[in-house]
Coordinates of N, CA and C in Angstrom, one line a residue:
A1 N -27.8 -58.5 0.6 CA -26.9 -57.3 0.5 C -26.9 -56.9 -1.0
I2 N -26.8 -55.6 -1.2 CA -26.8 -55.1 -2.5 C -25.4 -54.4 -2.7
D3 N -24.8 -54.7 -3.8 CA -23.5 -54.1 -4.2 C -23.8 -52.9 -5.0
L4 N -23.8 -51.7 -4.3 CA -24.2 -50.5 -5.0 C -22.9 -49.8 -5.4
N5 N -22.5 -50.0 -6.6 CA -21.3 -49.4 -7.1 C -21.5 -47.9 -7.1
T6 N -20.4 -47.1 -7.0 CA -20.6 -45.7 -6.9 C -21.1 -45.1 -8.2
M7 N -22.2 -44.4 -8.1 CA -22.8 -43.7 -9.2 C -23.2 -42.3 -8.8
G8 N -23.2 -41.4 -9.7 CA -23.6 -40.1 -9.4 C -24.6 -39.6 -10.4
F9 N -25.5 -38.7 -9.9 CA -26.5 -38.1 -10.7 C -26.6 -36.6 -10.4
V10 N -26.8 -35.9 -11.5 CA -27.1 -34.4 -11.3 C -28.6 -34.3 -11.5
P11 N -29.3 -33.9 -10.5 CA -30.8 -33.7 -10.7 C -31.1 -32.6 -11.6
S12 N -32.1 -32.8 -12.4 CA -32.6 -31.7 -13.3 C -33.3 -30.6 -12.4
K13 N -33.6 -29.5 -13.1 CA -34.3 -28.4 -12.3 C -35.7 -28.8 -11.9
Q14 N -36.2 -29.9 -12.4 CA -37.6 -30.3 -11.9 C -37.5 -31.3 -10.8
L15 N -36.3 -31.6 -10.3 CA -36.2 -32.6 -9.2 C -35.4 -32.0 -8.0
F16 N -36.1 -32.0 -6.8 CA -35.5 -31.5 -5.6 C -34.7 -32.7 -5.0
P17 N -33.4 -32.5 -4.7 CA -32.5 -33.6 -4.3 C -33.0 -34.4 -3.1
Y18 N -33.5 -33.7 -2.0 CA -33.9 -34.4 -0.8 C -35.2 -35.2 -1.1
F19 N -36.0 -34.8 -2.1 CA -37.2 -35.6 -2.5 C -36.7 -36.9 -3.0
L20 N -35.7 -36.8 -3.9 CA -35.1 -38.0 -4.5 C -34.6 -39.0 -3.4
F21 N -33.9 -38.4 -2.4 CA -33.4 -39.1 -1.3 C -34.5 -39.9 -0.5
T22 N -35.6 -39.2 -0.3 CA -36.7 -39.9 0.4 C -37.3 -40.9 -0.4
W23 N -37.4 -40.7 -1.7 CA -37.9 -41.7 -2.7 C -37.1 -43.0 -2.6
F24 N -35.7 -42.8 -2.6 CA -34.8 -44.0 -2.6 C -35.0 -44.7 -1.3
Q25 N -35.4 -44.0 -0.2 CA -35.6 -44.7 1.1 C -36.9 -45.6 1.0
A26 N -37.8 -45.2 0.2 CA -39.1 -45.9 0.1 C -39.1 -47.1 -0.8
I27 N -38.2 -47.2 -1.8 CA -38.3 -48.3 -2.7 C -37.4 -49.4 -2.2
N28 N -37.7 -50.6 -2.7 CA -36.9 -51.8 -2.4 C -35.9 -51.9 -3.5
L29 N -34.7 -51.6 -3.2 CA -33.6 -51.6 -4.3 C -33.4 -52.9 -4.9
S30 N -33.6 -54.0 -4.1 CA -33.4 -55.3 -4.6 C -34.3 -55.7 -5.8
T31 N -35.5 -55.0 -5.9 CA -36.4 -55.3 -7.0 C -35.9 -54.7 -8.3
I32 N -34.9 -53.8 -8.3 CA -34.4 -53.2 -9.5 C -33.0 -53.6 -9.8
S33 N -32.5 -54.5 -9.1 CA -31.1 -54.9 -9.2 C -30.9 -56.0 -10.2
D34 N -29.7 -56.1 -10.7 CA -29.2 -57.2 -11.6 C -28.4 -58.1 -10.7
G35 N -28.2 -59.3 -11.2 CA -27.3 -60.3 -10.6 C -28.1 -61.3 -9.8
S36 N -27.5 -62.5 -9.7 CA -28.2 -63.5 -8.9 C -27.6 -63.7 -7.5
Y37 N -26.3 -63.8 -7.5 CA -25.6 -64.0 -6.2 C -25.5 -62.7 -5.4
I38 N -24.9 -61.7 -6.1 CA -24.8 -60.4 -5.4 C -25.6 -59.4 -6.3
P39 N -26.8 -59.0 -5.9 CA -27.5 -58.1 -6.7 C -26.8 -56.8 -6.9
Q40 N -26.8 -56.2 -8.1 CA -26.1 -55.0 -8.4 C -27.1 -54.0 -9.0
I41 N -26.8 -52.7 -8.7 CA -27.6 -51.6 -9.3 C -26.7 -50.9 -10.2
N42 N -27.1 -50.6 -11.5 CA -26.2 -49.9 -12.4 C -27.1 -48.8 -13.1
N43 N -26.4 -48.0 -13.9 CA -27.0 -46.9 -14.6 C -28.2 -47.4 -15.4
R44 N -28.0 -48.5 -16.1 CA -29.1 -49.0 -17.0 C -30.4 -49.2 -16.2
N45 N -30.3 -50.0 -15.1 CA -31.6 -50.3 -14.4 C -32.1 -49.1 -13.5
I46 N -31.2 -48.2 -13.2 CA -31.7 -47.0 -12.5 C -32.4 -46.0 -13.4
E47 N -31.9 -45.8 -14.6 CA -32.4 -44.9 -15.6 C -33.8 -45.3 -16.1
G48 N -34.1 -46.6 -16.0 CA -35.4 -47.1 -16.5 C -36.5 -47.0 -15.5
I49 N -36.2 -46.7 -14.3 CA -37.2 -46.6 -13.2 C -38.2 -45.4 -13.5
K50 N -39.5 -45.7 -13.3 CA -40.4 -44.6 -13.3 C -40.6 -44.1 -11.9
I51 N -40.6 -42.7 -11.8 CA -40.8 -42.1 -10.5 C -42.0 -41.1 -10.6
L52 N -42.9 -41.2 -9.6 CA -44.0 -40.2 -9.6 C -43.4 -38.9 -9.1
L53 N -43.5 -37.9 -9.9 CA -42.9 -36.6 -9.7 C -43.9 -35.5 -9.6
P54 N -44.2 -35.1 -8.3 CA -45.1 -33.9 -8.1 C -44.3 -32.7 -8.5
P55 N -45.1 -31.6 -8.6 CA -44.4 -30.3 -8.9 C -43.3 -30.0 -7.9
L56 N -42.4 -29.2 -8.3 CA -41.2 -28.9 -7.5 C -41.6 -28.3 -6.1
K57 N -42.6 -27.4 -6.1 CA -43.1 -26.9 -4.8 C -43.5 -28.0 -3.9
E58 N -44.3 -28.9 -4.4 CA -44.8 -30.0 -3.5 C -43.6 -31.0 -3.1
Q59 N -42.7 -31.2 -4.0 CA -41.5 -32.0 -3.7 C -40.8 -31.4 -2.5
K60 N -40.6 -30.0 -2.5 CA -39.9 -29.4 -1.4 C -40.7 -29.5 -0.1
Q61 N -42.1 -29.4 -0.2 CA -42.9 -29.6 1.0 C -42.8 -31.0 1.6
I62 N -42.8 -32.0 0.7 CA -42.7 -33.4 1.1 C -41.4 -33.6 1.7
A63 N -40.3 -33.1 1.0 CA -39.0 -33.3 1.5 C -38.8 -32.6 2.9
A64 N -39.4 -31.4 3.1 CA -39.3 -30.7 4.3 C -39.9 -31.5 5.5
L65 N -41.1 -32.2 5.2 CA -41.7 -33.0 6.2 C -40.8 -34.1 6.6
F66 N -40.3 -34.9 5.6 CA -39.4 -36.0 6.0 C -38.1 -35.6 6.6
Q67 N -37.6 -34.4 6.2 CA -36.4 -33.9 6.9 C -36.7 -33.5 8.3
S68 N -37.8 -32.9 8.6 CA -38.2 -32.6 10.0 C -38.4 -33.9 10.8
I69 N -38.9 -34.9 10.2 CA -39.1 -36.2 10.9 C -37.7 -36.8 11.2
D70 N -36.8 -36.8 10.2 CA -35.4 -37.3 10.4 C -34.7 -36.5 11.5
N71 N -34.9 -35.2 11.5 CA -34.3 -34.3 12.5 C -34.8 -34.7 13.9
A72 N -36.1 -34.9 14.0 CA -36.7 -35.2 15.3 C -36.2 -36.6 15.8
I73 N -36.1 -37.5 14.9 CA -35.5 -38.8 15.3 C -34.1 -38.7 15.8
E74 N -33.3 -37.9 15.1 CA -31.9 -37.7 15.5 C -31.9 -37.0 16.9
Q75 N -32.7 -36.0 17.1 CA -32.7 -35.3 18.4 C -33.2 -36.3 19.5
A76 N -34.2 -37.1 19.2 CA -34.7 -38.0 20.2 C -33.6 -39.0 20.6
G77 N -32.8 -39.5 19.6 CA -31.7 -40.4 19.8 C -30.7 -39.8 20.7
A78 N -30.3 -38.5 20.4 CA -29.3 -37.8 21.2 C -29.9 -37.6 22.7
Q79 N -31.1 -37.3 22.8 CA -31.7 -37.0 24.1 C -31.7 -38.4 24.9
E80 N -32.1 -39.4 24.2 CA -32.1 -40.8 24.9 C -30.7 -41.1 25.4
K81 N -29.7 -40.8 24.6 CA -28.3 -41.1 25.0 C -27.9 -40.3 26.2
N82 N -28.3 -39.0 26.2 CA -28.0 -38.1 27.3 C -28.7 -38.6 28.6
L83 N -29.9 -39.0 28.5 CA -30.7 -39.4 29.6 C -30.1 -40.7 30.2
L84 N -29.7 -41.6 29.3 CA -29.1 -42.9 29.8 C -27.8 -42.6 30.5
Q85 N -27.0 -41.6 30.0 CA -25.7 -41.3 30.7 C -26.0 -40.7 32.0
T86 N -27.0 -39.8 32.1 CA -27.4 -39.2 33.4 C -27.8 -40.2 34.4
K87 N -28.7 -41.2 33.9 CA -29.2 -42.2 34.8 C -28.0 -43.1 35.3
R88 N -27.1 -43.4 34.4 CA -25.9 -44.3 34.9 C -25.1 -43.5 35.9
Q89 N -24.9 -42.2 35.7 CA -24.1 -41.4 36.6 C -24.8 -41.3 38.0
L90 N -26.1 -41.1 38.0 CA -26.8 -41.0 39.2 C -26.8 -42.3 40.0
L91 N -26.9 -43.4 39.2 CA -26.8 -44.7 39.9 C -25.5 -45.0 40.5
R92 N -24.4 -44.6 39.8 CA -23.0 -44.8 40.3 C -22.9 -43.9 41.6
D93 N -23.4 -42.7 41.5 CA -23.2 -41.8 42.7 C -24.0 -42.3 43.9
L94 N -25.2 -42.8 43.6 CA -26.1 -43.2 44.7 C -25.5 -44.4 45.4
F95 N -25.0 -45.4 44.6 CA -24.6 -46.7 45.2 C -23.1 -46.8 45.4
S96 N -22.4 -45.7 45.3 CA -21.0 -45.7 45.6 C -20.7 -45.6 47.1
E97 N -19.5 -45.6 47.5 CA -19.1 -45.5 48.9 C -19.6 -44.1 49.4
N98 N -19.5 -43.1 48.6 CA -19.9 -41.7 49.1 C -21.4 -41.5 49.2
R99 N -22.2 -42.3 48.5 CA -23.6 -42.2 48.5 C -24.1 -40.8 48.2
L100 N -23.7 -40.2 47.1 CA -24.1 -38.9 46.7 C -25.4 -38.9 45.9
F101 N -26.3 -38.1 46.3 CA -27.6 -38.0 45.5 C -28.2 -36.7 45.8
G102 N -27.5 -35.6 45.6 CA -28.0 -34.3 45.9 C -28.6 -34.1 47.2
K103 N -29.8 -33.4 47.3 CA -30.4 -33.2 48.6 C -31.3 -34.3 49.0
Y104 N -31.4 -35.4 48.3 CA -32.3 -36.5 48.6 C -31.6 -37.5 49.6
L105 N -30.3 -37.6 49.6 CA -29.7 -38.6 50.5 C -28.7 -37.9 51.3
K106 N -28.9 -37.8 52.6 CA -28.1 -37.1 53.6 C -27.4 -38.2 54.5
S107 N -26.3 -37.9 55.0 CA -25.6 -38.8 55.9 C -26.5 -39.1 57.1
G108 N -26.6 -40.3 57.4 CA -27.5 -40.7 58.5 C -28.9 -40.8 58.2
N109 N -29.3 -40.6 57.0 CA -30.7 -40.6 56.5 C -31.0 -42.0 55.9
Y110 N -30.1 -43.0 56.1 CA -30.3 -44.3 55.5 C -29.7 -45.3 56.4
Q111 N -30.1 -46.5 56.2 CA -29.5 -47.6 57.0 C -29.1 -48.8 56.1
S112 N -28.2 -49.5 56.6 CA -27.7 -50.7 55.8 C -28.5 -51.9 56.4
I113 N -29.1 -52.6 55.5 CA -30.0 -53.7 55.9 C -29.8 -54.9 55.0
Q114 N -29.9 -56.1 55.5 CA -29.8 -57.3 54.7 C -30.9 -57.4 53.7
F115 N -30.6 -57.8 52.5 CA -31.6 -57.9 51.4 C -32.7 -58.8 51.8
G116 N -32.4 -60.0 52.4 CA -33.4 -61.0 52.8 C -34.4 -60.5 53.8
K117 N -34.1 -59.4 54.4 CA -35.1 -58.8 55.4 C -36.1 -57.9 54.7
I118 N -35.9 -57.5 53.5 CA -36.8 -56.6 52.8 C -37.4 -57.2 51.5
A119 N -37.0 -58.4 51.1 CA -37.5 -59.0 49.9 C -37.7 -60.5 50.2
E120 N -38.7 -61.1 49.7 CA -39.0 -62.5 49.9 C -38.6 -63.3 48.7
H121 N -38.0 -64.4 48.9 CA -37.5 -65.3 47.9 C -38.7 -66.0 47.2
I122 N -38.8 -66.0 45.9 CA -39.9 -66.7 45.2 C -39.4 -68.1 44.9
S123 N -40.2 -69.1 45.3 CA -39.8 -70.5 45.1 C -40.9 -71.3 44.5
K124 N -42.1 -70.8 44.4 CA -43.2 -71.6 43.8 C -43.0 -71.8 42.3
R125 N -43.0 -73.0 41.9 CA -42.8 -73.3 40.5 C -44.0 -74.0 39.9
V126 N -44.3 -73.7 38.6 CA -45.4 -74.3 37.9 C -45.0 -74.7 36.5
E127 N -45.8 -75.6 36.0 CA -45.7 -75.9 34.5 C -46.7 -75.0 33.8
P128 N -46.3 -73.9 33.1 CA -47.3 -73.0 32.6 C -48.3 -73.6 31.7
A129 N -48.0 -74.7 30.9 CA -49.0 -75.3 30.0 C -50.1 -76.0 30.8
K130 N -49.9 -76.3 32.1 CA -50.9 -77.0 32.9 C -51.6 -76.0 33.8
T131 N -51.6 -74.7 33.5 CA -52.3 -73.8 34.3 C -53.4 -73.1 33.5
D132 N -54.2 -72.3 34.1 CA -55.2 -71.5 33.4 C -54.7 -70.1 33.0
L133 N -53.4 -69.9 33.2 CA -52.8 -68.6 32.9 C -52.8 -68.3 31.4
K134 N -53.0 -67.1 31.0 CA -53.1 -66.7 29.6 C -51.8 -66.3 29.0
I135 N -50.9 -65.8 29.8 CA -49.6 -65.3 29.2 C -48.4 -65.9 29.9
Y136 N -47.3 -65.9 29.2 CA -46.1 -66.4 29.8 C -45.0 -65.4 29.5
V137 N -44.3 -65.0 30.5 CA -43.1 -64.0 30.3 C -41.9 -64.7 30.9
G138 N -40.9 -64.9 30.1 CA -39.6 -65.4 30.5 C -38.5 -64.5 30.2
L139 N -37.3 -64.9 30.6 CA -36.2 -64.0 30.4 C -36.0 -63.6 28.9
E140 N -36.4 -64.5 28.0 CA -36.3 -64.1 26.6 C -37.2 -63.0 26.2
H141 N -38.1 -62.6 27.0 CA -39.0 -61.5 26.7 C -38.6 -60.2 27.3
L142 N -37.5 -60.2 28.1 CA -37.1 -59.0 28.8 C -36.0 -58.3 28.0
D143 N -36.1 -57.0 27.8 CA -35.1 -56.2 27.1 C -34.2 -55.5 28.1
P144 N -32.9 -55.4 27.9 CA -32.0 -54.7 28.8 C -32.5 -53.2 28.9
D145 N -32.3 -52.7 30.1 CA -32.6 -51.3 30.4 C -34.0 -50.9 30.1
N146 N -35.0 -51.8 30.2 CA -36.4 -51.5 29.9 C -37.2 -52.2 31.0
L147 N -37.9 -51.4 31.8 CA -38.8 -52.0 32.8 C -40.1 -52.4 32.3
R148 N -40.4 -52.1 31.1 CA -41.7 -52.5 30.5 C -41.5 -53.8 29.7
I149 N -42.5 -54.7 29.9 CA -42.4 -56.0 29.2 C -43.3 -55.7 27.9
E150 N -42.6 -55.8 26.8 CA -43.3 -55.5 25.5 C -43.5 -56.7 24.7
R151 N -43.0 -57.8 25.1 CA -43.2 -59.1 24.4 C -43.6 -60.2 25.4
M152 N -44.3 -61.1 24.9 CA -44.7 -62.2 25.8 C -45.1 -63.4 25.0
G153 N -45.2 -64.5 25.7 CA -45.6 -65.8 25.0 C -46.8 -66.3 25.6
T154 N -47.2 -67.6 25.2 CA -48.3 -68.3 25.8 C -47.8 -69.5 26.6
P155 N -48.5 -69.9 27.6 CA -48.0 -71.0 28.4 C -47.8 -72.3 27.6
S156 N -48.5 -72.4 26.5 CA -48.3 -73.6 25.6 C -46.9 -73.6 24.9
D157 N -46.3 -72.5 24.9 CA -44.9 -72.4 24.3 C -43.9 -73.0 25.2
V158 N -44.2 -73.2 26.5 CA -43.2 -73.5 27.5 C -43.2 -75.0 27.8
K159 N -42.0 -75.6 27.9 CA -41.8 -76.9 28.4 C -41.1 -76.9 29.7
G160 N -41.6 -77.7 30.7 CA -40.9 -77.7 32.0 C -41.5 -76.7 33.0
T161 N -40.9 -76.7 34.2 CA -41.4 -75.8 35.2 C -40.7 -74.5 35.2
K162 N -41.4 -73.5 35.7 CA -40.9 -72.1 35.8 C -41.4 -71.5 37.1
L163 N -40.7 -70.4 37.5 CA -41.1 -69.7 38.7 C -42.4 -69.0 38.4
L164 N -43.3 -69.0 39.4 CA -44.6 -68.3 39.2 C -44.4 -66.9 39.8
I165 N -44.5 -66.0 38.9 CA -44.3 -64.6 39.3 C -45.5 -63.8 38.9
W166 N -45.7 -62.6 39.6 CA -46.8 -61.7 39.4 C -46.3 -60.3 39.1
K167 N -47.2 -59.5 38.6 CA -46.8 -58.1 38.3 C -46.3 -57.5 39.6
G168 N -45.2 -56.8 39.5 CA -44.5 -56.2 40.6 C -43.4 -57.0 41.2
D169 N -43.3 -58.3 40.9 CA -42.2 -59.1 41.4 C -41.0 -58.7 40.6
I170 N -39.8 -59.0 41.2 CA -38.6 -58.8 40.5 C -37.9 -60.1 40.3
I171 N -37.5 -60.4 39.0 CA -36.8 -61.6 38.7 C -35.4 -61.3 38.3
F172 N -34.5 -62.2 38.6 CA -33.1 -62.0 38.2 C -32.7 -63.2 37.4
G173 N -32.0 -62.9 36.3 CA -31.4 -64.0 35.6 C -29.9 -63.8 35.6
K174 N -29.2 -64.7 35.0 CA -27.7 -64.5 34.9 C -27.3 -63.3 34.1
R175 N -28.2 -63.0 33.1 CA -27.8 -61.9 32.2 C -28.6 -60.6 32.5
R176 N -29.9 -60.7 32.9 CA -30.7 -59.5 33.0 C -31.5 -59.6 34.3
A177 N -31.9 -58.5 34.9 CA -32.7 -58.4 36.1 C -34.1 -57.8 35.6

């Protein structure tokens, strides 16, 4: 953690403020800080830093690029949040007592059936390290609200027996499905 005491700077006419902002994002502030227990940045060590300064026109172009990227990231985050809210609302509507789902679900167009009649229980267990399998995926590799498995391990990482599952199987844990 860096204790950044309040400091202010008035940029000269040869420095575009957003360019300076992007430059500060790129540097590791701890390399220019003082202090051993709590690193601190002060006027003395800031003023001695050398900065590569392109012409003002190029600074504005560089800053505009990074600002457009920051804006796109912000918009994508807002879009993701809206999509997650829409998904949650659709799930609540579909699986509520009213079973609402627009034109896709009509009264009498569905049946209530026991889960055990449409899904088979997985019971085969293996010791991953004693198989010829190349990858191991456990609950620790599953991310909430993500159907894609983006992380995995190797069978040699695992001690003990585990359920043998294949692509397309659904596994449930106490915390995640």
